[in-house]
Structures are given as C-alpha cells and as structure tokens.
Rosetta silent file (secondary structure, phi, psi, omega in degrees, C-alpha in Angstrom):
SEQUENCE: GLISNTLYKGANRKAGIVVVEGELDALHAIALGLENVIATSGGKLVPETIATIRKKGYKEITLILDTDGKGQQFTRESIENIHQAGLNSYVATLPDAKDVDEYLGKHSIDELRQLIDTAQHGSLYLFWKEAEAFLKTQQTDKDTDRFLERVIEIASKEADPIKSSQILQTLKDKVLDQMGVNLDEIKKGIALK
SCORE:     score description
SCORE:     0.000 S_00000001
   1 L     0.000 -160.825 -176.003  121.288  109.221  109.000 S_00000001
   2 H   -65.068  -24.616 -171.416  121.773  108.912  105.288 S_00000001
   3 H   -58.132  -36.429 -175.747  120.664  112.414  104.477 S_00000001
   4 H   -70.530  -38.975 -171.797  124.010  113.951  105.414 S_00000001
   5 H  -102.355  -16.665 -179.092  126.305  111.708  103.409 S_00000001
   6 H  -114.687  -18.371 -176.745  124.396  110.533  100.330 S_00000001
   7 L   -71.306  131.475  172.462  121.960  113.307   99.548 S_00000001
   8 L    71.866    6.764  178.946  122.920  115.545   96.655 S_00000001
   9 L   -64.934  114.097 -179.662  126.328  113.971   96.009 S_00000001
  10 L    57.003   32.988 -172.059  127.049  114.966   92.411 S_00000001
  11 L   -73.101  144.915  171.635  123.339  115.533   92.031 S_00000001
  12 L   -85.347  114.833 -173.497  121.721  116.612   88.820 S_00000001
  13 L   -60.369  -27.860 -178.439  119.692  119.623   89.963 S_00000001
  14 L   -73.651  -28.032 -178.403  116.933  118.983   87.418 S_00000001
  15 L   -73.593  153.571  176.413  116.286  115.509   88.785 S_00000001
  16 L   -86.612 -178.597  176.639  114.056  115.048   91.763 S_00000001
  17 E   -99.669  140.816  175.766  114.780  113.315   95.012 S_00000001
  18 E  -105.807  128.788 -177.745  113.690  109.732   95.571 S_00000001
  19 E  -116.057  123.416  176.945  112.555  108.932   99.101 S_00000001
  20 E  -114.002  170.899 -174.840  112.460  105.372  100.429 S_00000001
  21 L   -85.660  -48.662 -173.884  111.529  104.186  103.885 S_00000001
  22 L  -101.903  151.275  178.245  114.495  102.134  105.082 S_00000001
  23 H   -63.316  -34.356  177.414  118.211  102.875  105.022 S_00000001
  24 H   -63.471  -39.474  176.582  118.802   99.395  103.525 S_00000001
  25 H   -58.215  -47.435 -178.158  116.423  100.304  100.679 S_00000001
  26 H   -64.398  -46.986 -178.029  118.413  103.495  100.032 S_00000001
  27 H   -61.992  -41.326  179.243  121.820  101.797  100.259 S_00000001
  28 H   -61.756  -46.831 -179.467  120.773   99.004   97.864 S_00000001
  29 H   -64.711  -42.069  179.767  119.466  101.522   95.289 S_00000001
  30 H   -65.301  -42.759  179.940  122.560  103.746   95.635 S_00000001
  31 H   -59.892  -30.149  179.907  124.895  100.739   95.301 S_00000001
  32 L   -91.431    4.514  171.868  123.174   99.914   91.987 S_00000001
  33 L   103.194    6.711  177.219  123.626  103.470   90.716 S_00000001
  34 L   -79.874  131.906 -178.235  120.407  105.323   91.560 S_00000001
  35 L   -99.029  164.374  173.184  121.185  108.910   92.511 S_00000001
  36 L    59.018   44.868  179.372  119.489  111.343   94.868 S_00000001
  37 E  -108.492  133.868  172.755  118.031  108.704   97.180 S_00000001
  38 E  -131.996  160.678  179.127  117.317  109.315  100.841 S_00000001
  39 E  -113.527  144.580  175.172  115.646  107.261  103.553 S_00000001
  40 L   -84.128   -7.641 -175.894  113.049  108.440  106.052 S_00000001
  41 L    59.253   46.902  172.880  114.373  105.784  108.446 S_00000001
  42 L    79.623   48.527  176.732  110.951  104.242  108.901 S_00000001
  43 L  -169.578 -165.902  178.766  108.514  107.116  108.919 S_00000001
  44 L   -82.810  165.440  174.683  107.022  109.959  106.957 S_00000001
  45 L   -78.957  117.955 -173.178  109.022  112.666  105.216 S_00000001
  46 L   -89.896  155.280 -177.595  109.168  115.471  107.772 S_00000001
  47 H   -53.978  -35.728 -179.191  108.991  119.223  107.031 S_00000001
  48 H   -62.983  -42.489  179.162  112.619  119.795  108.102 S_00000001
  49 H   -67.070  -40.570  178.893  113.903  117.302  105.527 S_00000001
  50 H   -62.515  -39.463  178.569  111.619  118.787  102.862 S_00000001
  51 H   -62.349  -40.342  177.881  113.000  122.255  103.683 S_00000001
  52 H   -63.878  -44.546  179.225  116.554  120.937  103.169 S_00000001
  53 H   -60.195  -43.732 -178.988  115.548  119.368   99.845 S_00000001
  54 H   -64.418  -42.244  178.924  113.950  122.649   98.773 S_00000001
  55 H   -59.909  -30.998 -179.962  117.030  124.697   99.757 S_00000001
  56 L   -78.282   -2.908  174.907  119.096  122.477   97.470 S_00000001
  57 L    96.945    6.805  179.460  116.900  123.554   94.550 S_00000001
  58 L   -83.491  144.195  179.911  114.763  120.448   94.100 S_00000001
  59 L  -118.723  -11.246 -177.644  111.104  120.857   93.194 S_00000001
  60 E  -127.502  138.982  177.763  110.001  117.219   92.888 S_00000001
  61 E  -129.454  125.346  176.745  110.041  114.380   95.375 S_00000001
  62 E  -104.813  122.775 -179.681  109.205  110.797   94.406 S_00000001
  63 E   -95.240  131.633  170.075  108.081  108.582   97.272 S_00000001
  64 E  -133.339   72.129 -178.263  108.623  104.802   97.201 S_00000001
  65 L   -88.047  170.344 -176.138  107.720  103.866  100.729 S_00000001
  66 L   -57.218  153.549 -174.232  106.886  100.377  101.970 S_00000001
  67 L   -88.287   -1.096  179.132  103.679   98.834  100.638 S_00000001
  68 L   -75.545  177.133 -178.200  102.275   97.849  104.058 S_00000001
  69 H   -57.099  -43.162  178.837   99.576   99.815  105.882 S_00000001
  70 H   -63.670  -43.114  179.630  102.103  101.941  107.756 S_00000001
  71 H   -61.116  -39.493  178.095  103.976  102.710  104.540 S_00000001
  72 H   -66.641  -39.000  176.712  100.734  103.828  102.886 S_00000001
  73 H   -64.027  -45.335  178.606   99.965  106.063  105.876 S_00000001
  74 H   -60.931  -36.457  179.550  103.509  107.522  105.733 S_00000001
  75 H   -63.159  -48.426  179.835  102.998  108.127  101.990 S_00000001
  76 H   -59.607  -46.964 -178.592   99.791  110.080  102.593 S_00000001
  77 H   -64.898  -38.211  179.479  101.359  112.147  105.399 S_00000001
  78 H   -65.018  -42.806  178.821  104.502  112.770  103.319 S_00000001
  79 H   -58.628  -46.154 -179.970  102.457  114.006  100.341 S_00000001
  80 H   -58.116  -45.331 -179.541  100.632  116.462  102.621 S_00000001
  81 H   -64.630  -41.138 -179.965  103.963  117.750  103.985 S_00000001
  82 H   -63.689  -45.017 -178.500  105.486  118.040  100.494 S_00000001
  83 H   -67.720  -35.747  176.519  102.491  119.980   99.175 S_00000001
  84 H   -61.653  -31.035  179.504  102.502  122.285  102.214 S_00000001
  85 L   -82.893   -2.761  178.091  106.098  123.151  101.282 S_00000001
  86 L    80.527   17.222  177.977  104.965  123.990   97.737 S_00000001
  87 L  -102.974  165.531  177.753  106.853  121.131   96.068 S_00000001
  88 E   -91.102  138.909  176.316  105.526  118.420   93.734 S_00000001
  89 E  -115.127  147.737  173.723  105.121  114.871   94.987 S_00000001
  90 E  -133.652  152.386  179.297  105.020  111.659   93.000 S_00000001
  91 E  -126.753  120.928  173.499  104.371  108.122   94.196 S_00000001
  92 L   -98.247  129.983 -177.477  105.963  105.054   92.649 S_00000001
  93 L  -106.038  128.676  178.209  104.154  101.872   93.626 S_00000001
  94 L   -80.425  121.158 -174.074  106.033   98.598   93.925 S_00000001
  95 L   -73.762  -28.711 -169.967  103.948   95.916   92.179 S_00000001
  96 L  -145.772   34.805 -179.831  105.357   92.804   93.838 S_00000001
  97 L  -153.357  154.506 -179.499  107.524   93.697   96.825 S_00000001
  98 L   -82.084  -23.520  178.929  107.109   95.129  100.308 S_00000001
  99 L  -155.734  175.210 -176.109  110.002   97.568   99.906 S_00000001
 100 H   -62.437  -40.160  179.960  112.717   98.754   97.515 S_00000001
 101 H   -58.311  -48.370  179.205  115.297   96.296   98.863 S_00000001
 102 H   -64.660  -40.569  179.700  113.004   93.322   98.147 S_00000001
 103 H   -59.402  -44.534 -178.297  112.046   94.805   94.750 S_00000001
 104 H   -70.939  -14.997  172.708  115.718   95.102   93.756 S_00000001
 105 H   -73.713  -21.566 -177.121  116.197   91.447   94.698 S_00000001
 106 H  -110.785  -20.675 -171.439  113.769   90.534   91.883 S_00000001
 107 L  -132.045  164.874  179.079  114.217   93.389   89.388 S_00000001
 108 L   -83.562  164.234  176.540  116.915   95.521   87.792 S_00000001
 109 H   -64.035  -31.239  178.174  117.757   99.095   88.734 S_00000001
 110 H   -65.831  -35.993  176.327  116.452  100.118   85.287 S_00000001
 111 H   -66.123  -37.307  176.637  113.052   98.633   86.157 S_00000001
 112 H   -65.842  -42.451  177.282  113.089  100.691   89.368 S_00000001
 113 H   -59.228  -38.987  178.751  114.010  103.800   87.347 S_00000001
 114 H   -62.363  -42.282  176.191  111.048  103.045   85.061 S_00000001
 115 H   -60.505  -40.530 -179.813  108.724  102.943   88.097 S_00000001
 116 H   -66.844  -44.614 -178.344  110.145  106.290   89.232 S_00000001
 117 H   -64.122  -28.687 -177.479  109.790  107.826   85.747 S_00000001
 118 L  -106.731   18.776 -178.223  106.139  106.762   85.520 S_00000001
 119 L   -59.939  148.468 -178.957  105.234  107.600   89.123 S_00000001
 120 E   -83.899  142.370  177.700  101.754  108.942   89.767 S_00000001
 121 E   -60.091  142.270 -176.312  101.326  112.505   90.972 S_00000001
 122 H   -55.263  -40.600  179.495  100.798  112.619   94.749 S_00000001
 123 H   -64.889  -37.835  177.152   97.389  114.291   94.532 S_00000001
 124 H   -66.829  -39.458  176.482   96.154  111.578   92.164 S_00000001
 125 H   -57.289  -48.662 -179.517   97.502  108.926   94.542 S_00000001
 126 H   -61.158  -42.872  179.552   95.535  110.535   97.391 S_00000001
 127 H   -59.593  -47.762 -178.050   92.431  110.765   95.227 S_00000001
 128 H   -65.340  -34.649  176.538   92.556  107.056   94.268 S_00000001
 129 H   -64.374  -41.181  176.980   93.087  106.079   97.923 S_00000001
 130 H   -64.851  -42.116  179.888   89.991  108.120   98.839 S_00000001
 131 H   -63.235  -43.403  177.830   88.018  106.558   95.963 S_00000001
 132 H   -59.458  -46.131 -179.329   89.045  103.031   97.087 S_00000001
 133 H   -63.563  -42.183 -179.542   87.983  103.814  100.659 S_00000001
 134 H   -62.185  -42.223 -178.072   84.684  105.330   99.465 S_00000001
 135 H   -65.404  -20.558  178.385   83.859  102.268   97.354 S_00000001
 136 L   -85.677   -8.865 -179.910   84.225  100.112  100.480 S_00000001
 137 L   -85.096 -179.692  175.596   81.606  102.169  102.349 S_00000001
 138 L   -76.871   -8.868 -179.284   77.809  101.852  102.161 S_00000001
 139 L    59.532   40.376  174.759   77.948  104.981   99.961 S_00000001
 140 L   -71.877  173.548  176.845   75.353  106.777  102.032 S_00000001
 141 H   -58.489  -38.814 -179.957   74.890  110.533  101.643 S_00000001
 142 H   -64.550  -44.359  177.749   77.215  110.993  104.615 S_00000001
 143 H   -61.176  -43.348 -178.874   79.903  108.755  102.997 S_00000001
 144 H   -63.970  -44.910  179.043   79.523  110.640   99.714 S_00000001
 145 H   -60.310  -42.642 -179.934   79.803  114.033  101.421 S_00000001
 146 H   -63.485  -44.093  179.028   82.951  112.946  103.268 S_00000001
 147 H   -59.479  -48.428 -178.091   84.492  111.635  100.037 S_00000001
 148 H   -66.195  -37.016  175.828   83.726  114.865   98.160 S_00000001
 149 H   -60.764  -44.753  179.070   85.075  116.983  101.041 S_00000001
 150 H   -63.077  -41.012  179.653   88.341  115.026  100.944 S_00000001
 151 H   -63.789  -43.628  177.806   88.583  115.426   97.165 S_00000001
 152 H   -61.252  -42.056  179.085   88.010  119.185   97.450 S_00000001
 153 H   -62.254  -45.876  179.856   90.656  119.311  100.182 S_00000001
 154 H   -61.255  -49.430 -177.083   93.183  117.370   98.061 S_00000001
 155 H   -66.199  -35.232 -177.832   92.564  119.501   94.967 S_00000001
 156 H   -74.600  -21.448  177.858   92.650  122.782   96.899 S_00000001
 157 H   -85.733  -10.034 -179.401   96.050  121.919   98.432 S_00000001
 158 L   -76.178  113.805 -175.972   97.497  121.251   94.971 S_00000001
 159 L   -69.497  -32.058 -176.092   99.664  124.285   94.170 S_00000001
 160 L   -85.331  112.932 -176.818   99.892  123.529   90.445 S_00000001
 161 H   -61.989  -30.813  178.199   96.625  124.593   88.725 S_00000001
 162 H   -66.121  -45.655  178.467   97.275  122.230   85.792 S_00000001
 163 H   -62.552  -42.259  179.844   97.632  119.261   88.153 S_00000001
 164 H   -59.793  -44.024  177.893   94.545  120.375   90.046 S_00000001
 165 H   -62.820  -42.104  178.873   92.551  120.477   86.782 S_00000001
 166 H   -61.191  -42.323 -179.746   93.855  117.029   85.777 S_00000001
 167 H   -62.118  -46.866 -178.854   92.793  115.596   89.132 S_00000001
 168 H   -65.643  -37.690  178.765   89.330  117.094   88.841 S_00000001
 169 H   -65.512  -43.721  177.085   88.932  115.916   85.243 S_00000001
 170 H   -59.421  -45.688  179.495   89.963  112.383   86.241 S_00000001
 171 H   -59.035  -45.816 -179.892   87.546  112.554   89.152 S_00000001
 172 H   -60.248  -50.404 -175.611   84.725  113.725   86.864 S_00000001
 173 H   -65.540  -40.764 -171.086   85.360  111.028   84.247 S_00000001
 174 H   -92.086  -26.111 -171.556   85.899  108.125   86.631 S_00000001
 175 H  -131.388  -54.208 -170.167   83.610  108.858   89.568 S_00000001
 176 H   -62.112  -41.516 -179.858   81.475  111.984   89.610 S_00000001
 177 H   -57.940  -43.102  178.853   79.594  111.297   86.379 S_00000001
 178 H   -66.495  -31.411 -178.276   78.514  107.891   87.730 S_00000001
 179 H   -83.270  -11.797 -176.590   77.520  109.500   91.049 S_00000001
 180 L    73.509   26.048  179.761   75.536  112.236   89.304 S_00000001
 181 L   -97.116  136.834 -179.004   77.647  114.918   91.016 S_00000001
 182 L   -85.576  127.854 -178.590   78.260  118.195   89.193 S_00000001
 183 H   -62.311  -32.181 -179.599   81.927  119.211   88.905 S_00000001
 184 H   -61.911  -34.463  177.518   81.004  122.915   89.177 S_00000001
 185 H   -63.911  -39.391  178.196   79.726  122.296   92.707 S_00000001
 186 H   -64.706  -45.762 -179.108   83.103  120.811   93.598 S_00000001
 187 H   -60.550  -36.130  176.630   84.923  123.766   92.058 S_00000001
 188 H   -63.529  -41.345  178.235   82.801  126.143   94.170 S_00000001
 189 H   -61.602  -38.518  178.697   83.833  124.142   97.247 S_00000001
 190 H   -68.100  -43.141 -179.657   87.494  124.505   96.276 S_00000001
 191 H   -61.085  -31.956  179.757   87.094  128.260   95.689 S_00000001
 192 H   -75.590  -20.079 -177.144   85.631  128.599   99.201 S_00000001
 193 L   -66.802    0.000    0.000   88.604  126.848  100.810 S_00000001
C-alpha cells in the first residue's frame, strides 16, 4: 500500500504522521501538499505500522479517519494501539464531510492543516466518546460505575502524566462535579491499575 512509497519522503522528523482511512484520502491530501500522510486502507492503525512509524523517530500520530460508525470504531482502536506503543495520538474531526477526500472537495488544504494543528488529544477524544455514551444511558449506578471504570482505564493508559492530569481535570470540571464524584477516588482507581 501507500506506506512504502509515500511515508517519510522528505519528512520533517519533528512533524507527526497523519493517518487517514482511504488511499484516495491520502493521495488527495498528498497531491495538495500535505506531508507525512498514510492510509490504513479501510481499518484501524495496526501495531506493525505504529512500530514502523516509531522506528522512523515519530512520536505523534494524528488520526483523521472516516466519520461513520466504523471510522469512529477504528479511531478508538487506533488510539489504544498508539498508546500501547507509547506514542501520542491526536484526533482531527471533520465537521462536514465523511472523509478527507470529500472534505478537500469543499475546503482548502490549509483548512485541513488547521484541523490537524488543533486536533484533540486521543485520550480526550476517548473520554468525550465515553461521556456521550454515558449521557445516553439511564445513568443508573451500574452505568455510572462502567463510565468511571472506562475513564480510569483511559487515564491510566495515558503515558504522559501532564495529559493524564489534563484529562482528569477536564473530567472533574465537566462531569464529576455534577455527578458528585470525588476525583481522589478516581485517582486511587488509576493507582491500583
């Protein structure tokens, strides 16, 4: 696939890698001048690809996968794989398109770069997805416990302690205070992991 011939060509080592879902998405972005773009070819980012990215000296991966249900699932799975490899993940969300190719049909490459530059950290993305799912439940004690377990799991897998603190602070400000949950209890749960 694309990884062999477009990845790292004249790459700026400080820049991260941008991962899209389809090869057409990658080719369109590359044709318009975006560097360091690879395609998953319709799936999640697998550990082998992440290992290759890591060997090349990259520490950050920005995901811009399709906005459909499958794309969101691939995003979650990719974040988990990236974090297991000890790298940082970011997620750029397309506001009005199903994929990068469609987005570039409506917007400039600079607008896409802006989305990449302001991408949300992967752990925060996971947290907001969990919060959205929780808000759709009956919010029983069981639902609340599951939500808090997932949050502890997300935060405990975050290698960067600063990012982990930011996630927990956001969680406290936006959700836990309203739920009457004590952040120290969560931190104890993370320490036990």
